[in-house]
């Protein structure tokens, strides 16, 4: 399975919820739940967080990799969602 195919279901879900949120607004809790679901889908499709290579040494994170990956992906999705324009700043006086 390619990386693209692994993240496509979650990315589609996040994009759809983002579009609905832009059009009519959605509660932050609902968006957060969708981001968590998208992260779970990606981790499940990829069989967890990939090992981290440190030179010739590979760090396999095991079950901790799922927790770390879930938190990391959800944080990143929320970071991009925050930067997407939740706050509108008017430059007109």
Coordinates of N, CA, C and O in Angstrom, one line a residue:
X1 N 0.8 -1.2 0.0 CA 0.0 0.0 0.0 C 0.9 1.2 0.0 O 1.8 1.3 0.8
X2 N 0.6 2.2 -0.9 CA 1.4 3.4 -1.0 C 1.0 4.4 0.1 O -0.1 4.3 0.7
X3 N 1.8 5.3 0.4 CA 1.6 6.4 1.4 C 0.3 7.1 1.0 O -0.5 7.4 1.8
X4 N 0.2 7.4 -0.3 CA -1.0 8.2 -0.8 C -2.3 7.5 -0.4 O -3.2 8.0 0.1
X5 N -2.3 6.2 -0.7 CA -3.5 5.4 -0.5 C -3.8 5.2 1.0 O -4.9 5.1 1.4
X6 N -2.7 5.2 1.8 CA -2.9 5.1 3.2 C -3.5 6.3 3.9 O -4.3 6.2 4.8
X7 N -3.2 7.5 3.4 CA -3.7 8.7 4.0 C -4.9 9.3 3.3 O -5.6 10.2 3.8
X8 N -5.3 8.7 2.2 CA -6.4 9.2 1.4 C -7.7 9.2 2.1 O -8.4 10.3 2.1
X9 N -8.1 8.2 2.8 CA -9.4 8.2 3.5 C -9.5 9.3 4.6 O -10.4 10.0 4.6
X10 N -8.4 9.4 5.4 CA -8.4 10.4 6.5 C -8.4 11.8 5.9 O -9.0 12.7 6.4
X11 N -7.6 12.0 4.9 CA -7.4 13.3 4.2 C -8.7 13.7 3.6 O -9.1 14.9 3.7
X12 N -9.4 12.8 3.0 CA -10.7 13.1 2.4 C -11.7 13.5 3.5 O -12.5 14.5 3.3
X13 N -11.7 12.8 4.6 CA -12.6 13.1 5.7 C -12.3 14.5 6.3 O -13.2 15.3 6.5
X14 N -11.0 14.8 6.5 CA -10.6 16.1 7.0 C -11.0 17.3 6.0 O -11.5 18.3 6.4
X15 N -10.8 17.0 4.7 CA -11.1 18.0 3.7 C -12.6 18.3 3.7 O -13.0 19.4 3.6
X16 N -13.4 17.2 3.8 CA -14.9 17.4 3.7 C -15.3 18.2 4.9 O -16.2 19.1 4.8
X17 N -14.8 17.9 6.1 CA -15.2 18.6 7.3 C -14.7 20.0 7.3 O -15.4 20.9 7.7
X18 N -13.5 20.2 6.7 CA -13.0 21.6 6.5 C -13.9 22.4 5.6 O -14.2 23.6 5.9
X19 N -14.4 21.8 4.6 CA -15.3 22.5 3.6 C -16.6 22.9 4.3 O -17.1 24.0 4.2
X20 N -17.2 21.9 5.0 CA -18.4 22.2 5.7 C -18.2 23.3 6.8 O -19.0 24.2 7.0
X21 N -17.1 23.2 7.5 CA -16.8 24.2 8.5 C -16.7 25.6 7.9 O -17.1 26.6 8.5
X22 N -16.0 25.7 6.7 CA -15.9 27.0 6.1 C -17.2 27.5 5.6 O -17.4 28.7 5.7
X23 N -18.1 26.7 5.2 CA -19.4 27.1 4.7 C -20.4 27.5 5.9 O -21.1 28.4 5.8
X24 N -20.5 26.6 6.9 CA -21.5 26.9 7.9 C -21.0 26.8 9.3 O -21.8 27.1 10.3
X25 N -19.8 26.5 9.5 CA -19.2 26.4 10.9 C -19.6 25.1 11.6 O -20.7 24.7 11.5
X26 N -18.6 24.6 12.2 CA -18.8 23.3 13.0 C -18.2 23.5 14.4 O -17.2 24.3 14.5
X27 N -18.7 22.9 15.4 CA -18.1 23.0 16.7 C -16.6 22.4 16.7 O -16.3 21.4 16.0
X28 N -15.8 23.0 17.5 CA -14.4 22.6 17.6 C -14.2 21.1 18.0 O -13.4 20.4 17.6
X29 N -15.1 20.7 18.9 CA -15.1 19.3 19.4 C -15.3 18.3 18.3 O -14.7 17.3 18.2
X30 N -16.2 18.7 17.4 CA -16.5 17.8 16.3 C -15.3 17.7 15.3 O -14.9 16.6 14.8
X31 N -14.7 18.9 15.0 CA -13.5 18.9 14.2 C -12.4 18.1 14.8 O -11.7 17.4 14.1
X32 N -12.2 18.3 16.1 CA -11.2 17.5 16.8 C -11.4 16.0 16.7 O -10.5 15.2 16.5
X33 N -12.6 15.6 16.8 CA -13.0 14.2 16.7 C -12.6 13.7 15.3 O -12.1 12.6 15.2
X34 N -12.9 14.4 14.3 CA -12.6 14.0 12.9 C -11.1 14.0 12.7 O -10.6 13.0 12.1
X35 N -10.4 14.9 13.3 CA -8.9 14.8 13.2 C -8.4 13.6 13.9 O -7.4 12.9 13.4
X36 N -8.9 13.2 15.0 CA -8.5 12.0 15.7 C -8.8 10.8 14.9 O -8.0 9.9 14.7
X37 N -10.0 10.7 14.3 CA -10.4 9.6 13.4 C -9.4 9.5 12.2 O -9.0 8.4 11.8
X38 N -9.1 10.6 11.6 CA -8.2 10.6 10.4 C -6.8 10.1 10.8 O -6.2 9.4 10.1
X39 N -6.4 10.5 12.0 CA -5.1 10.1 12.5 C -5.1 8.5 12.7 O -4.1 7.8 12.4
X40 N -6.2 8.1 13.3 CA -6.3 6.6 13.6 C -6.3 5.9 12.2 O -5.6 4.8 12.1
X41 N -7.1 6.4 11.3 CA -7.1 5.7 9.9 C -5.7 5.6 9.3 O -5.3 4.6 8.7
X42 N -5.0 6.7 9.4 CA -3.6 6.8 8.8 C -2.7 5.8 9.5 O -2.0 5.0 8.8
X43 N -2.7 5.8 10.8 CA -1.8 4.9 11.6 C -2.2 3.4 11.3 O -1.3 2.6 11.2
X44 N -3.5 3.1 11.2 CA -3.9 1.8 11.0 C -3.5 1.3 9.6 O -3.0 0.2 9.4
X45 N -3.7 2.2 8.6 CA -3.3 1.9 7.2 C -1.8 1.7 7.1 O -1.3 0.9 6.3
X46 N -1.0 2.4 7.9 CA 0.5 2.3 7.8 C 1.1 1.4 8.8 O 2.3 1.3 8.9
X47 N 0.2 0.7 9.5 CA 0.7 -0.3 10.6 C 1.5 0.4 11.6 O 2.6 -0.1 12.0
X48 N 1.1 1.6 12.1 CA 1.8 2.3 13.1 C 2.7 3.4 12.6 O 2.9 3.6 11.4
X49 N 3.4 4.0 13.6 CA 4.4 5.0 13.3 C 5.6 4.3 12.8 O 6.1 3.4 13.4
X50 N 6.2 4.8 11.7 CA 7.4 4.2 11.1 C 8.6 4.3 12.1 O 8.7 5.2 12.9
X51 N 9.5 3.3 12.0 CA 10.7 3.4 12.9 C 11.5 4.6 12.5 O 11.5 5.1 11.4
X52 N 12.2 5.1 13.5 CA 13.0 6.3 13.3 C 14.5 5.9 13.1 O 15.0 5.1 13.9
X53 N 15.1 6.3 12.0 CA 16.4 5.9 11.7 C 17.4 6.9 12.3 O 17.3 8.1 12.1
X54 N 18.3 6.4 13.1 CA 19.4 7.2 13.6 C 20.7 6.7 13.2 O 21.3 5.8 13.8
X55 N 21.1 7.1 12.0 CA 22.3 6.5 11.4 C 22.0 5.0 11.0 O 21.1 4.7 10.2
X56 N 22.8 4.1 11.5 CA 22.6 2.7 11.3 C 21.6 2.1 12.2 O 21.2 0.9 12.1
X57 N 21.2 2.8 13.3 CA 20.3 2.3 14.3 C 18.9 2.7 14.0 O 18.6 3.8 13.6
X58 N 18.0 1.7 14.1 CA 16.5 2.0 13.9 C 15.8 1.9 15.2 O 15.9 0.9 15.9
X59 N 15.1 3.0 15.6 CA 14.3 3.0 16.8 C 12.9 2.6 16.5 O 12.1 3.3 15.9
X60 N 12.5 1.4 16.9 CA 11.1 0.9 16.7 C 10.4 1.3 18.0 O 10.7 0.9 19.1
X61 N 9.3 2.0 17.8 CA 8.6 2.6 19.0 C 7.5 1.7 19.5 O 7.0 2.0 20.6
X62 N 7.1 0.6 18.8 CA 6.1 -0.3 19.3 C 4.8 0.4 19.6 O 4.4 1.3 18.9
X63 N 4.1 0.0 20.7 CA 2.8 0.6 21.0 C 2.9 2.1 21.3 O 2.0 2.8 21.0
X64 N 4.0 2.5 21.8 CA 4.2 4.0 22.0 C 4.1 4.8 20.7 O 3.7 5.9 20.7
X65 N 4.6 4.1 19.6 CA 4.5 4.8 18.3 C 3.1 5.1 17.9 O 2.8 6.1 17.3
X66 N 2.1 4.2 18.3 CA 0.7 4.5 18.0 C 0.2 5.8 18.7 O -0.4 6.6 18.2
X67 N 0.6 5.8 20.0 CA 0.2 7.0 20.8 C 0.9 8.2 20.4 O 0.2 9.3 20.2
X68 N 2.2 8.2 20.1 CA 2.9 9.3 19.6 C 2.4 9.8 18.3 O 2.2 11.0 18.0
X69 N 2.2 8.8 17.4 CA 1.6 9.1 16.0 C 0.3 9.8 16.1 O 0.0 10.7 15.4
X70 N -0.6 9.2 17.0 CA -1.9 9.8 17.1 C -1.9 11.3 17.6 O -2.5 12.1 17.0
X71 N -1.1 11.5 18.6 CA -0.9 12.9 19.1 C -0.3 13.8 18.1 O -0.7 14.9 17.9
X72 N 0.8 13.3 17.4 CA 1.5 14.1 16.5 C 0.6 14.5 15.3 O 0.6 15.7 14.9
X73 N -0.1 13.5 14.7 CA -0.9 13.8 13.5 C -2.0 14.7 13.9 O -2.4 15.6 13.1
X74 N -2.7 14.4 15.0 CA -3.8 15.3 15.4 C -3.3 16.7 15.7 O -4.0 17.7 15.3
X75 N -2.2 16.9 16.3 CA -1.6 18.2 16.6 C -1.4 18.9 15.3 O -1.7 20.1 15.1
X76 N -0.8 18.2 14.3 CA -0.5 18.8 13.0 C -1.7 19.2 12.3 O -1.8 20.3 11.7
X77 N -2.7 18.4 12.3 CA -4.0 18.7 11.6 C -4.6 20.0 12.3 O -5.1 20.9 11.6
X78 N -4.6 20.0 13.6 CA -5.2 21.2 14.3 C -4.3 22.4 14.0 O -4.9 23.6 13.9
X79 N -3.0 22.3 13.9 CA -2.2 23.4 13.7 C -2.5 24.0 12.3 O -2.7 25.2 12.2
X80 N -2.6 23.2 11.3 CA -3.0 23.7 9.9 C -4.4 24.2 9.9 O -4.6 25.2 9.2
X81 N -5.3 23.6 10.6 CA -6.6 24.1 10.7 C -6.7 25.5 11.4 O -7.4 26.4 10.9
X82 N -5.8 25.7 12.4 CA -5.8 27.0 13.0 C -5.2 28.1 12.1 O -5.7 29.2 12.0
X83 N -4.2 27.7 11.3 CA -3.5 28.7 10.4 C -4.4 28.9 9.2 O -4.1 29.8 8.4
X84 N -5.4 28.1 9.0 CA -6.2 28.2 7.8 C -7.1 29.4 7.7 O -7.6 29.8 6.6
X85 N -7.2 30.2 8.7 CA -7.9 31.4 8.7 C -9.1 31.5 9.6 O -10.1 32.1 9.3
X86 N -9.0 30.9 10.7 CA -10.1 30.9 11.7 C -10.2 32.4 12.2 O -11.3 32.8 12.5
X87 N -9.2 33.1 12.3 CA -9.2 34.5 12.7 C -9.2 35.4 11.4 O -8.3 35.2 10.6
X88 N -10.1 36.3 11.3 CA -10.1 37.2 10.2 C -9.7 38.6 10.7 O -10.3 39.1 11.6
X89 N -8.7 39.1 10.1 CA -8.2 40.4 10.5 C -8.5 41.4 9.4 O -8.2 41.2 8.2
X90 N -9.2 42.5 9.7 CA -9.6 43.5 8.8 C -8.5 44.6 8.8 O -8.1 45.0 9.8
X91 N -8.1 44.9 7.6 CA -7.1 46.0 7.4 C -7.8 47.3 7.2 O -7.1 48.4 7.1
X92 N -9.1 47.4 7.1 CA -9.8 48.6 6.9 C -10.0 49.3 8.2 O -10.3 48.7 9.2
X93 N -9.9 50.7 8.2 CA -10.1 51.4 9.5 C -11.5 51.5 9.9 O -12.4 51.3 9.3

